[in-house]
Amino acid sequence: MPIEMALQRLPEKWAQVVNTATRKSLETALQAALLTIDDKSQSNSWEFLHKLAVAATGAGGGALGLLGLPVELPVSTTIMLRSIADIARSEGERLRTPDAKLACLEVFALGGPSKSDDASESAYFLMRAALAKSVSDAAAHIAQRGLVEQGAPAIVRFITQLATRFGVNVSEKVAAQ
């Protein structure tokens, strides 16, 4: 059965759990990831350790099924975002800047190198274009107004697009379990 059909068969309650967990994960994961990184360090990134940690949390979450999702999803998401930020740091990025934070989220949204991360090449590039526009709008807002509440619409739109994209991936995982 194609994954799309499996997703449509998810009970509404499960879909709500997935969407809520996804949104909360994205709202807090990057901040948590950045708390553990020293911007001034010039060491190599810890890519292998991050991959191992994500695999372990994914396996643990998979064993617990849907009940483990609200715990596993934020942990795995934070580790993935930390890995992205750590690579950026090792390449000289100043992670505390709004542009760097948005870039980390954009890289996360675009997924990995495997074909299974992207529905198709055209969908990948459409998503990339949409996210690029959102990142550009959010960066322009931050440059003009800083991270204040009244200017949040561009940032909120970006996070919403990212949550939608990530929510599909999470729903696929839940449907597969």
mmCIF file of C-alpha atoms in Angstrom:
data_model
loop_
_atom_site.group_PDB
_atom_site.id
_atom_site.type_symbol
_atom_site.label_atom_id
_atom_site.label_comp_id
_atom_site.label_asym_id
_atom_site.label_seq_id
_atom_site.Cartn_x
_atom_site.Cartn_y
_atom_site.Cartn_z
ATOM 1 C CA MET A 1 0.000 0.000 0.000
ATOM 2 C CA PRO A 2 1.426 3.430 -0.901
ATOM 3 C CA ILE A 3 2.394 5.592 2.073
ATOM 4 C CA GLU A 4 -0.181 8.245 1.094
ATOM 5 C CA MET A 5 -3.014 5.736 1.521
ATOM 6 C CA ALA A 6 -1.642 4.649 4.873
ATOM 7 C CA LEU A 7 -1.507 8.285 6.005
ATOM 8 C CA GLN A 8 -5.134 8.838 5.015
ATOM 9 C CA ARG A 9 -6.127 5.857 7.131
ATOM 10 C CA LEU A 10 -4.577 7.225 10.309
ATOM 11 C CA PRO A 11 -7.273 7.895 12.905
ATOM 12 C CA GLU A 12 -7.966 11.602 13.477
ATOM 13 C CA LYS A 13 -6.779 11.384 17.083
ATOM 14 C CA TRP A 14 -3.405 10.019 15.923
ATOM 15 C CA ALA A 15 -3.076 12.774 13.331
ATOM 16 C CA GLN A 16 -3.708 15.371 16.055
ATOM 17 C CA VAL A 17 -1.057 13.797 18.292
ATOM 18 C CA VAL A 18 1.416 13.869 15.395
ATOM 19 C CA ASN A 19 0.653 17.505 14.512
ATOM 20 C CA THR A 20 0.862 18.727 18.099
ATOM 21 C CA ALA A 21 4.107 16.885 18.766
ATOM 22 C CA THR A 22 5.568 18.206 15.506
ATOM 23 C CA ARG A 23 4.746 21.832 16.228
ATOM 24 C CA LYS A 24 6.079 21.709 19.781
ATOM 25 C CA SER A 25 9.230 19.952 18.631
ATOM 26 C CA LEU A 26 10.078 22.579 16.060
ATOM 27 C CA GLU A 27 9.343 25.455 18.409
ATOM 28 C CA THR A 28 11.827 24.308 21.035
ATOM 29 C CA ALA A 29 14.339 22.012 19.346
ATOM 30 C CA LEU A 30 16.603 24.606 17.752
ATOM 31 C CA GLN A 31 16.890 26.671 20.916
ATOM 32 C CA ALA A 32 17.694 23.556 22.930
ATOM 33 C CA ALA A 33 20.236 22.404 20.347
ATOM 34 C CA LEU A 34 22.020 25.751 20.331
ATOM 35 C CA LEU A 35 22.324 25.797 24.122
ATOM 36 C CA THR A 36 24.784 22.906 23.914
ATOM 37 C CA ILE A 37 27.099 24.334 21.240
ATOM 38 C CA ASP A 38 30.076 26.599 21.879
ATOM 39 C CA ASP A 39 30.144 29.113 19.014
ATOM 40 C CA LYS A 40 33.796 29.866 19.616
ATOM 41 C CA SER A 41 35.001 26.270 19.296
ATOM 42 C CA GLN A 42 36.831 25.479 16.081
ATOM 43 C CA SER A 43 36.764 21.701 16.421
ATOM 44 C CA ASN A 44 35.296 19.355 13.823
ATOM 45 C CA SER A 45 31.611 18.524 14.008
ATOM 46 C CA TRP A 46 30.432 15.366 15.748
ATOM 47 C CA GLU A 47 28.445 14.031 12.771
ATOM 48 C CA PHE A 48 28.878 10.322 13.561
ATOM 49 C CA LEU A 49 27.858 10.737 17.193
ATOM 50 C CA HIS A 50 24.770 12.718 16.157
ATOM 51 C CA LYS A 51 23.759 10.033 13.638
ATOM 52 C CA LEU A 52 24.208 7.347 16.267
ATOM 53 C CA ALA A 53 22.134 9.292 18.808
ATOM 54 C CA VAL A 54 19.300 9.887 16.320
ATOM 55 C CA ALA A 55 19.291 6.196 15.381
ATOM 56 C CA ALA A 56 19.116 5.204 19.050
ATOM 57 C CA THR A 57 16.274 7.593 19.867
ATOM 58 C CA GLY A 58 14.431 6.559 16.704
ATOM 59 C CA ALA A 59 14.741 2.895 17.627
ATOM 60 C CA GLY A 60 13.536 3.603 21.150
ATOM 61 C CA GLY A 61 10.626 5.649 19.873
ATOM 62 C CA GLY A 62 9.775 2.994 17.308
ATOM 63 C CA ALA A 63 9.668 0.354 20.018
ATOM 64 C CA LEU A 64 7.196 2.446 22.011
ATOM 65 C CA GLY A 65 5.049 3.247 18.969
ATOM 66 C CA LEU A 66 2.678 6.200 19.062
ATOM 67 C CA LEU A 67 2.896 6.477 22.846
ATOM 68 C CA GLY A 68 6.610 7.273 22.603
ATOM 69 C CA LEU A 69 6.218 9.893 19.869
ATOM 70 C CA PRO A 70 5.774 12.939 22.148
ATOM 71 C CA VAL A 71 9.076 12.054 23.857
ATOM 72 C CA GLU A 72 11.102 10.639 20.954
ATOM 73 C CA LEU A 73 10.195 13.306 18.396
ATOM 74 C CA PRO A 74 11.528 16.336 20.317
ATOM 75 C CA VAL A 75 14.693 14.471 21.303
ATOM 76 C CA SER A 76 15.419 13.240 17.762
ATOM 77 C CA THR A 77 14.564 16.623 16.274
ATOM 78 C CA THR A 78 16.859 18.420 18.701
ATOM 79 C CA ILE A 79 19.717 16.039 17.951
ATOM 80 C CA MET A 80 19.221 16.478 14.190
ATOM 81 C CA LEU A 81 19.135 20.266 14.529
ATOM 82 C CA ARG A 82 22.183 20.137 16.795
ATOM 83 C CA SER A 83 24.022 18.151 14.142
ATOM 84 C CA ILE A 84 23.115 20.709 11.481
ATOM 85 C CA ALA A 85 24.152 23.586 13.750
ATOM 86 C CA ASP A 86 27.375 21.798 14.744
ATOM 87 C CA ILE A 87 28.334 21.362 11.085
ATOM 88 C CA ALA A 88 27.577 25.045 10.474
ATOM 89 C CA ARG A 89 29.681 25.993 13.508
ATOM 90 C CA SER A 90 32.587 23.856 12.302
ATOM 91 C CA GLU A 91 32.393 25.750 8.992
ATOM 92 C CA GLY A 92 32.657 29.103 10.787
ATOM 93 C CA GLU A 93 28.998 30.158 11.110
ATOM 94 C CA ARG A 94 28.065 32.372 14.059
ATOM 95 C CA LEU A 95 25.111 30.382 15.344
ATOM 96 C CA ARG A 96 23.612 33.092 17.516
ATOM 97 C CA THR A 97 22.703 35.229 14.494
ATOM 98 C CA PRO A 98 19.104 35.067 13.256
ATOM 99 C CA ASP A 99 20.288 34.248 9.716
ATOM 100 C CA ALA A 100 22.244 31.225 10.952
ATOM 101 C CA LYS A 101 19.283 29.978 13.001
ATOM 102 C CA LEU A 102 16.945 30.278 10.028
ATOM 103 C CA ALA A 103 19.492 28.553 7.792
ATOM 104 C CA CYS A 104 19.671 25.618 10.233
ATOM 105 C CA LEU A 105 15.885 25.264 10.095
ATOM 106 C CA GLU A 106 15.952 25.489 6.308
ATOM 107 C CA VAL A 107 18.560 22.726 6.044
ATOM 108 C CA PHE A 108 16.477 20.606 8.408
ATOM 109 C CA ALA A 109 13.347 21.211 6.318
ATOM 110 C CA LEU A 110 15.043 20.083 3.141
ATOM 111 C CA GLY A 111 15.751 16.637 4.527
ATOM 112 C CA GLY A 112 18.650 14.336 3.852
ATOM 113 C CA PRO A 113 20.384 13.049 0.759
ATOM 114 C CA SER A 114 18.298 9.905 0.330
ATOM 115 C CA LYS A 115 15.501 9.763 -2.225
ATOM 116 C CA SER A 116 13.094 8.610 0.485
ATOM 117 C CA ASP A 117 13.328 12.051 2.127
ATOM 118 C CA ASP A 118 11.757 13.780 -0.857
ATOM 119 C CA ALA A 119 8.541 12.775 -2.575
ATOM 120 C CA SER A 120 10.065 13.705 -5.909
ATOM 121 C CA GLU A 121 12.725 15.958 -7.319
ATOM 122 C CA SER A 122 10.171 18.561 -8.425
ATOM 123 C CA ALA A 123 8.493 18.560 -4.996
ATOM 124 C CA TYR A 124 11.907 19.018 -3.415
ATOM 125 C CA PHE A 125 12.644 22.099 -5.497
ATOM 126 C CA LEU A 126 9.153 23.543 -4.990
ATOM 127 C CA MET A 127 9.570 23.161 -1.225
ATOM 128 C CA ARG A 128 13.034 24.658 -1.412
ATOM 129 C CA ALA A 129 11.707 27.690 -3.311
ATOM 130 C CA ALA A 130 8.828 28.184 -0.868
ATOM 131 C CA LEU A 131 11.125 27.885 2.132
ATOM 132 C CA ALA A 132 13.690 30.217 0.558
ATOM 133 C CA LYS A 133 10.988 32.892 0.211
ATOM 134 C CA SER A 134 9.902 32.369 3.822
ATOM 135 C CA VAL A 135 13.484 32.489 5.086
ATOM 136 C CA SER A 136 14.104 35.644 3.068
ATOM 137 C CA ASP A 137 10.965 37.306 4.477
ATOM 138 C CA ALA A 138 11.842 36.252 8.024
ATOM 139 C CA ALA A 139 15.444 37.451 7.681
ATOM 140 C CA ALA A 140 14.293 40.802 6.284
ATOM 141 C CA HIS A 141 11.900 41.201 9.197
ATOM 142 C CA ILE A 142 14.582 40.329 11.730
ATOM 143 C CA ALA A 143 17.011 42.762 10.107
ATOM 144 C CA GLN A 144 14.444 45.577 10.278
ATOM 145 C CA ARG A 145 12.741 44.913 13.596
ATOM 146 C CA GLY A 146 14.681 42.253 15.450
ATOM 147 C CA LEU A 147 12.978 39.302 17.079
ATOM 148 C CA VAL A 148 10.001 41.161 18.514
ATOM 149 C CA GLU A 149 6.502 39.834 18.786
ATOM 150 C CA GLN A 150 4.804 42.341 16.474
ATOM 151 C CA GLY A 151 6.987 41.314 13.550
ATOM 152 C CA ALA A 152 6.528 37.629 13.958
ATOM 153 C CA PRO A 153 4.275 36.955 10.928
ATOM 154 C CA ALA A 154 7.135 36.143 8.533
ATOM 155 C CA ILE A 155 8.784 33.918 11.112
ATOM 156 C CA VAL A 156 5.485 32.261 11.999
ATOM 157 C CA ARG A 157 4.801 31.549 8.307
ATOM 158 C CA PHE A 158 8.222 29.941 7.966
ATOM 159 C CA ILE A 159 7.775 27.792 11.083
ATOM 160 C CA THR A 160 4.286 26.812 9.873
ATOM 161 C CA GLN A 161 5.637 25.721 6.484
ATOM 162 C CA LEU A 162 8.416 23.816 8.188
ATOM 163 C CA ALA A 163 5.998 22.145 10.608
ATOM 164 C CA THR A 164 3.765 21.118 7.703
ATOM 165 C CA ARG A 165 6.698 19.593 5.813
ATOM 166 C CA PHE A 166 8.054 17.868 8.913
ATOM 167 C CA GLY A 167 4.570 16.730 9.944
ATOM 168 C CA VAL A 168 4.271 14.739 6.712
ATOM 169 C CA ASN A 169 7.541 12.968 7.528
ATOM 170 C CA VAL A 170 6.364 12.268 11.070
ATOM 171 C CA SER A 171 3.007 10.996 9.799
ATOM 172 C CA GLU A 172 4.837 8.640 7.429
ATOM 173 C CA LYS A 173 6.834 7.304 10.371
ATOM 174 C CA VAL A 174 3.701 6.783 12.460
ATOM 175 C CA ALA A 175 1.888 5.092 9.579
ATOM 176 C CA ALA A 176 4.850 2.772 9.057
ATOM 177 C CA GLN A 177 4.797 1.784 12.744
#
